[in-house]
Coordinates of C-alpha atoms in Angstrom, one line a residue:
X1 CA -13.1 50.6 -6.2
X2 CA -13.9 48.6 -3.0
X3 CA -17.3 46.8 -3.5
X4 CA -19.1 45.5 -0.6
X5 CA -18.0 41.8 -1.4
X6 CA -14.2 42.9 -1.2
X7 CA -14.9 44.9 2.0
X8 CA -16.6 41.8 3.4
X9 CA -13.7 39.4 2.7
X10 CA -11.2 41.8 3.7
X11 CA -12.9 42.5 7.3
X12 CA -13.0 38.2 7.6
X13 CA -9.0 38.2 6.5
X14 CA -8.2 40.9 9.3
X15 CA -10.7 38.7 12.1
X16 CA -8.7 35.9 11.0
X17 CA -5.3 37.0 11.4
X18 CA -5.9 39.3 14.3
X19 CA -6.9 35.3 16.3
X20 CA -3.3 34.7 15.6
X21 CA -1.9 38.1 16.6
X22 CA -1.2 39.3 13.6
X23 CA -1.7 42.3 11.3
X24 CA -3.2 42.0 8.1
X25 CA -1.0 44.7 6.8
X26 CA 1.9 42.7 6.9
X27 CA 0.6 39.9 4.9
X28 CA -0.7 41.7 2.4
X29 CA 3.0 43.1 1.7
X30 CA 4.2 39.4 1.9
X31 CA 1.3 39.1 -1.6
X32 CA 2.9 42.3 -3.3
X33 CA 6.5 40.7 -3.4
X34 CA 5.4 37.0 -3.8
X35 CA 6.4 35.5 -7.4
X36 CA 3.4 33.2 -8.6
X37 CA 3.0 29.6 -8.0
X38 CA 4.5 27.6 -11.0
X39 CA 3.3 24.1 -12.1
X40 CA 7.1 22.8 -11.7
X41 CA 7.7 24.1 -8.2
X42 CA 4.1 22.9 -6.7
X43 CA 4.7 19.5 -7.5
X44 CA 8.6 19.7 -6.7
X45 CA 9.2 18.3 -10.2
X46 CA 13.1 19.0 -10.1
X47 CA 13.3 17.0 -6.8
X48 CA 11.0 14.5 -8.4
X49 CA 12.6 13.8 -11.5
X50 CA 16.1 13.2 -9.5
X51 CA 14.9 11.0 -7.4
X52 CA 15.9 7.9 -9.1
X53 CA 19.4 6.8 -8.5
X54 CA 20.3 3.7 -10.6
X55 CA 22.9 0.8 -8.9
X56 CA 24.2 0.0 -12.7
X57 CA 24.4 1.9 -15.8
X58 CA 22.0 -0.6 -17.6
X59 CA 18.8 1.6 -19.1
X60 CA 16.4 -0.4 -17.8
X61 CA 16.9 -0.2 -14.0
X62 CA 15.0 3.3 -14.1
X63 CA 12.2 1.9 -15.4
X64 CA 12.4 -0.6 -12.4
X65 CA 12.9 2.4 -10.1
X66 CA 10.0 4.6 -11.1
X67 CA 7.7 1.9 -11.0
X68 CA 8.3 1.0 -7.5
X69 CA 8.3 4.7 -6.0
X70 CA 4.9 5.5 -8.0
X71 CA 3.5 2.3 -6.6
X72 CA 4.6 3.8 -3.2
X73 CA 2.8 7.2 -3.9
X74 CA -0.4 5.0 -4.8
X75 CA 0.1 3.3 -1.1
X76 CA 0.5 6.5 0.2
X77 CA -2.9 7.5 -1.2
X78 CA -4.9 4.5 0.3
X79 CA -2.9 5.1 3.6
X80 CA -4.8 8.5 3.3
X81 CA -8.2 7.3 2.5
X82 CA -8.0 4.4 5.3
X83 CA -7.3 7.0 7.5
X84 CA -10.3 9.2 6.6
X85 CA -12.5 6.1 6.9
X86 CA -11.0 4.8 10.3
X87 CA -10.7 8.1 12.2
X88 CA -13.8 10.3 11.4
X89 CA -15.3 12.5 13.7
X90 CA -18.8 10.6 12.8
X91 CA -18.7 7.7 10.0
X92 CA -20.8 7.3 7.3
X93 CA -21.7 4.9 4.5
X94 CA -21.1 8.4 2.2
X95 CA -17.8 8.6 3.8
X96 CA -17.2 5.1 3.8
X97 CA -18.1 4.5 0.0
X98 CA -16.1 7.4 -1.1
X99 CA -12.9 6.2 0.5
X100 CA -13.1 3.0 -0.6
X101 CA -14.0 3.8 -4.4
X102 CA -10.4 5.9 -4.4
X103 CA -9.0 2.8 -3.2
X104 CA -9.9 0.7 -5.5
X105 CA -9.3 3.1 -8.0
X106 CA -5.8 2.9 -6.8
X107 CA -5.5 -0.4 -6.9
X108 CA -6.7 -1.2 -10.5
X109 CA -4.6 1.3 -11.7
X110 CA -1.8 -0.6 -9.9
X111 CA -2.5 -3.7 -10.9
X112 CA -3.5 -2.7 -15.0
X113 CA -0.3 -0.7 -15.0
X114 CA 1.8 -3.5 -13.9
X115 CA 2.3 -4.7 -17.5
X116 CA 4.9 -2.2 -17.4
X117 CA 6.8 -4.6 -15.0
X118 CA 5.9 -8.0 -16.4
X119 CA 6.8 -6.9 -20.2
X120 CA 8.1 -3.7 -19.9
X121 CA 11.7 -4.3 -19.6
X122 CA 13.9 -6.7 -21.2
X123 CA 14.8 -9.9 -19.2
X124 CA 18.3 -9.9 -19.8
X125 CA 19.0 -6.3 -19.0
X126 CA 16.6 -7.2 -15.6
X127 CA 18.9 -10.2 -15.2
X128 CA 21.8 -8.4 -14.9
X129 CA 21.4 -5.7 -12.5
X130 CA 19.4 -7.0 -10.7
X131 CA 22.5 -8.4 -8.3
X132 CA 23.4 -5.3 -7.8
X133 CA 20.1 -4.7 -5.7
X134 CA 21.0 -7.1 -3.0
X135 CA 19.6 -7.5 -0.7
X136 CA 16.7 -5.0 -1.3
X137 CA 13.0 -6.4 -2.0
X138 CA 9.6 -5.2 -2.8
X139 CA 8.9 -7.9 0.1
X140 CA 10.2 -4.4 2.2
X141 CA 7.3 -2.4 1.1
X142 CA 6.4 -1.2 4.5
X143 CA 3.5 0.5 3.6
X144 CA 2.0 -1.9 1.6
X145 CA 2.1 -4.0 5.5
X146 CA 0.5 -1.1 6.9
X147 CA -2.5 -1.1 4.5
X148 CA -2.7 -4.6 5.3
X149 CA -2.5 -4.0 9.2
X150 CA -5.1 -0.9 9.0
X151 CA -7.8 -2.9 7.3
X152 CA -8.7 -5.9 9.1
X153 CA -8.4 -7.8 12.2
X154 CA -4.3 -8.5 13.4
X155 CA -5.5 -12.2 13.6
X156 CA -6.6 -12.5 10.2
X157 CA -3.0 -11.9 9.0
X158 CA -1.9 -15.0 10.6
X159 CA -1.6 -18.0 8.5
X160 CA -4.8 -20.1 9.1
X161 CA -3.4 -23.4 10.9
X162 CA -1.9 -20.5 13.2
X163 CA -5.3 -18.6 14.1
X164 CA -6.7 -20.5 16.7
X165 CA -3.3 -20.1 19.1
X166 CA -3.4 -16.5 18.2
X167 CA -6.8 -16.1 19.5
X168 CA -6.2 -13.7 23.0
X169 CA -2.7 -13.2 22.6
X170 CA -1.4 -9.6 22.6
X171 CA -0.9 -7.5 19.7
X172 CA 2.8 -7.9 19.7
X173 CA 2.4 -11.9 19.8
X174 CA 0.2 -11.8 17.1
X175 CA 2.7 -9.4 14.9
X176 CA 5.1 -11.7 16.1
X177 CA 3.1 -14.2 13.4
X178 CA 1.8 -12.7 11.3
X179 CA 2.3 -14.3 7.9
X180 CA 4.9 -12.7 5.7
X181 CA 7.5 -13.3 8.4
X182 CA 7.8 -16.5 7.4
X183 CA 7.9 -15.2 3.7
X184 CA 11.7 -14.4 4.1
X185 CA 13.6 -17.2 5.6
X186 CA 16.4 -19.5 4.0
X187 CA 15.0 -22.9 2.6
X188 CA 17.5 -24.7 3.8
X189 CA 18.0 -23.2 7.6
X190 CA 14.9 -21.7 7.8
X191 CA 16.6 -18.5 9.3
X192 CA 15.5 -15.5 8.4
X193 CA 17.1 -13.7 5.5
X194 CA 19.1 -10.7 5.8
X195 CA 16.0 -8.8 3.7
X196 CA 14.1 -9.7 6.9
X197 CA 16.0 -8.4 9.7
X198 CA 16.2 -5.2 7.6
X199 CA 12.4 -5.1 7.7
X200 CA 11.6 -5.7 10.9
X201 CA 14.5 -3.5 12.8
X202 CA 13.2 -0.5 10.4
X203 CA 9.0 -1.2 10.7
X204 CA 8.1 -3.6 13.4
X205 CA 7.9 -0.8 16.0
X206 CA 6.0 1.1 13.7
X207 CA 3.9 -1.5 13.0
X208 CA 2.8 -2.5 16.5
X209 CA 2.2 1.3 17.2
X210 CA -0.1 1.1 14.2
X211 CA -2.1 -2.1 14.7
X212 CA -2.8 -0.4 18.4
X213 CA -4.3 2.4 17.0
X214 CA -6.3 0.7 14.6
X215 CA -7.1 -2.4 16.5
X216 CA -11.0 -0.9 17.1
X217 CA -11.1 1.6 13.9
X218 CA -9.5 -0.6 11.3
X219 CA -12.0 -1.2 7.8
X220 CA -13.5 -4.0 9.1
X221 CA -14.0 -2.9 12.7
X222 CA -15.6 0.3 10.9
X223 CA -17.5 -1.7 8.9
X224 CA -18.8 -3.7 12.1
X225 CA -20.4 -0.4 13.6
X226 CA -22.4 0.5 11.0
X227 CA -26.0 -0.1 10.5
X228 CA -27.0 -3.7 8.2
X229 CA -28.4 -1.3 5.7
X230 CA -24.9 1.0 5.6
X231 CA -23.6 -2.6 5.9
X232 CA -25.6 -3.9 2.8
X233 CA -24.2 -1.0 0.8
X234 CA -20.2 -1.6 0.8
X235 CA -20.3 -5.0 0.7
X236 CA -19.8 -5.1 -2.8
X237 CA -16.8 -2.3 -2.6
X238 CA -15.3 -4.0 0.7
X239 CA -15.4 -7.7 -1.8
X240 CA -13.8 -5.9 -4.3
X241 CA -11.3 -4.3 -2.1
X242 CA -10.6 -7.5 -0.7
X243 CA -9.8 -8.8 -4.4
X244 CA -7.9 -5.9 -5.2
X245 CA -5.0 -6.6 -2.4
X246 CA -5.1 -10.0 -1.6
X247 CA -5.4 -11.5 -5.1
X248 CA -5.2 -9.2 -8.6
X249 CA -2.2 -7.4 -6.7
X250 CA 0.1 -10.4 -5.4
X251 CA -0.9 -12.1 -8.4
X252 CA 0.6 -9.5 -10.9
X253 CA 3.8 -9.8 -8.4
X254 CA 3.7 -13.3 -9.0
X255 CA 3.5 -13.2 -13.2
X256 CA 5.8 -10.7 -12.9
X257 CA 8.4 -13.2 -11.1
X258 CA 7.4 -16.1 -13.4
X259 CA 8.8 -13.6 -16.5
X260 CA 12.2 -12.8 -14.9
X261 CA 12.7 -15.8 -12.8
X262 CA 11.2 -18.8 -13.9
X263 CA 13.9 -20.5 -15.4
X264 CA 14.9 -24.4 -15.9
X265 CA 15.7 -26.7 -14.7
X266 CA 15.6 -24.8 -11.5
X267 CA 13.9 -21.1 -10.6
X268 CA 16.4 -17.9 -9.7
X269 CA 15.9 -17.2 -5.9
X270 CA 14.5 -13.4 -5.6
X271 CA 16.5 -10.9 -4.5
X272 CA 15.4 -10.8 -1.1
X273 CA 15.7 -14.5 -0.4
X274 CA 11.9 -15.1 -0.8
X275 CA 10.5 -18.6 -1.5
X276 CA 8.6 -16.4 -4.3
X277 CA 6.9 -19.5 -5.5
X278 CA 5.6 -20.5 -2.8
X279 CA 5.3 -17.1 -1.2
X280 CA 3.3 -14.8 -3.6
X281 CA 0.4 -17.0 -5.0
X282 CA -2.3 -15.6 -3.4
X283 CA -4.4 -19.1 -3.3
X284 CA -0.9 -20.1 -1.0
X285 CA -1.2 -17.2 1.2
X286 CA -5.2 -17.2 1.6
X287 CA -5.4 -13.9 3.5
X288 CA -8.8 -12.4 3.5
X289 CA -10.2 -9.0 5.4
X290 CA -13.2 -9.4 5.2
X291 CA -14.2 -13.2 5.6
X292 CA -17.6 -13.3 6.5
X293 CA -18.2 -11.2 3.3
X294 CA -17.7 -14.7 1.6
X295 CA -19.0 -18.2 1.0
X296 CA -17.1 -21.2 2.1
X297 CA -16.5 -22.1 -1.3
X298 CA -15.3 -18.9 -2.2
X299 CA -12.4 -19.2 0.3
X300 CA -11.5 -22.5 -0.1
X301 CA -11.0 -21.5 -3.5
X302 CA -9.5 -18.3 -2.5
X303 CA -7.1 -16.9 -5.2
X304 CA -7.8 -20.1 -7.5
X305 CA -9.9 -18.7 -10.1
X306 CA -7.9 -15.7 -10.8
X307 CA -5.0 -17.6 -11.5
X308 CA -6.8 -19.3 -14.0
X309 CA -7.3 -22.9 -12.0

């Protein structure tokens, strides 16, 4: 029996396929012959669970591997939620705060999970094959430098000292310093390392497309056309998103490399070449989105207090 509700949704299928020239008929026959949706095949679990390809036959290299490509799928996520805040139709402080809850969400399951890293594998197993991974480095996280590029001003990347030159330039100049570029370059030549040429032939295109796109939508320019009382509302979500990338997360990235590679009377060099010591502190790197969401004192002790100083 055909109620009217059936009839009803059945006469809105046929208006909607006949916009697209096609008959009804025909996909109904498609739904008679159609196995059912399984669990396994939605999520492409076969594909996902062979996606890890160790270098060396030590065990804990897969744990090394996941890790990294679920971080990615939580990148992948913000990417998505920047992208809903940035390029509305009409923006919000509803959309807004939505967005940039699931961000932060994100990011503190990131950074709580990243225990897994810093004493979830054993040091001498990490040790070893760990060569084998040359000259590959999380430093190559090119999404991770998109977040960064889609959420504040291009200048604001730059190392401090370096900001007031920047001022006016082009995009590309700017790019051209913005500050993990200096991040991978040999201590003793100050060339850059092989890590960074990989980086930049695969992403720096990419990433000048991006910051062009985003130079007038990114958060903070977002947050900058809203009303003060929308305004008032995120601050305390944009602080903690600020927190969340450019302090808790280099910061667990920096324990992490005190577990595996502090070692005396002199530190093991990353595998990408970084100056890791100097490089991943946050309180070193002082990048902040959303600067006039802080005090003075809060950024000139910018990274300090979580790091226990």
């Amino acid at each position: 029996m055909v109620t009217p509700e059936i009839a009803e949704k059945i006469q809105r299928l046929e208006e909607k396929y006949a916009a697209m020239g096609q008959n009804l008929s025909s996909y109904l026959d498609g739904l008679l012959y159609a196995d059912y949706l399984t669990y396994w095949d939605y999520i492409q679990l076969d594909v996902l669970l062979n996606l890890q390809h160790p270098r060396t036959p030590i065990p804990d290299e897969r744990i090394f591997i996941i890790y990294h490509q679920i971080t990615e799928l939580y990148l992948k996520l913000s990417l998505q939620a920047i992208e809903q805040i940035s390029l509305a139709p009409v923006l919000t402080a509803e959309i807004f705060k939505t967005q940039l809850k699931r961000i932060n969400n994100y990011f503190h399951s990131l950074t709580t999970s990243f225990e897994i890293m810093v004493d979830g594998m054993d040091k001498e197993q990490f040790l070893q094959f760990r060569m084998a991974l040359l000259p590959a480095s999380g430093f190559q996280s090119g999404q991770f430098r998109m977040i960064e590029i889609c959420s504040t001003r291009l200048n604001n990347l730059v190392y401090e000292p370096q900001r007031p030159e920047v001022e006016g330039m082009d995009l590309k100049d700017v790019l051209d310093k913005i500050y993990w570029r200096s991040g991978a370059t040999e201590l003793a030549t100050g060339k850059k390392t092989l890590t960074l040429r990989q980086f930049e032939l695969k992403y720096m295109d990419t990433f000048l497309q991006l910051a062009t796109r985003y130079q007038n939508c990114n958060l903070l320019a977002s947050y900058n056309k809203l009303s003060p009382a929308a305004q008032t509302e995120l601050i305390p979500l944009l602080r903690e998103y600020d927190l969340n990338v450019n302090v808790r997360w280099p910061l667990m990235h920096y324990k992490s490399a005190v577990r595996y590679l502090h070692k005396k009377p002199e530190d093991i060099a990353a595998t990408g070449g970084t100056n890791w010591q100097q490089f991943l502190p946050p309180k070193n790197k002082r990048i902040v989105f959303f600067p006039a969401l802080w005090t003075e004192e809060e950024l000139n002790n910018w990274g300090k207090i979580a790091m226990g100083e």
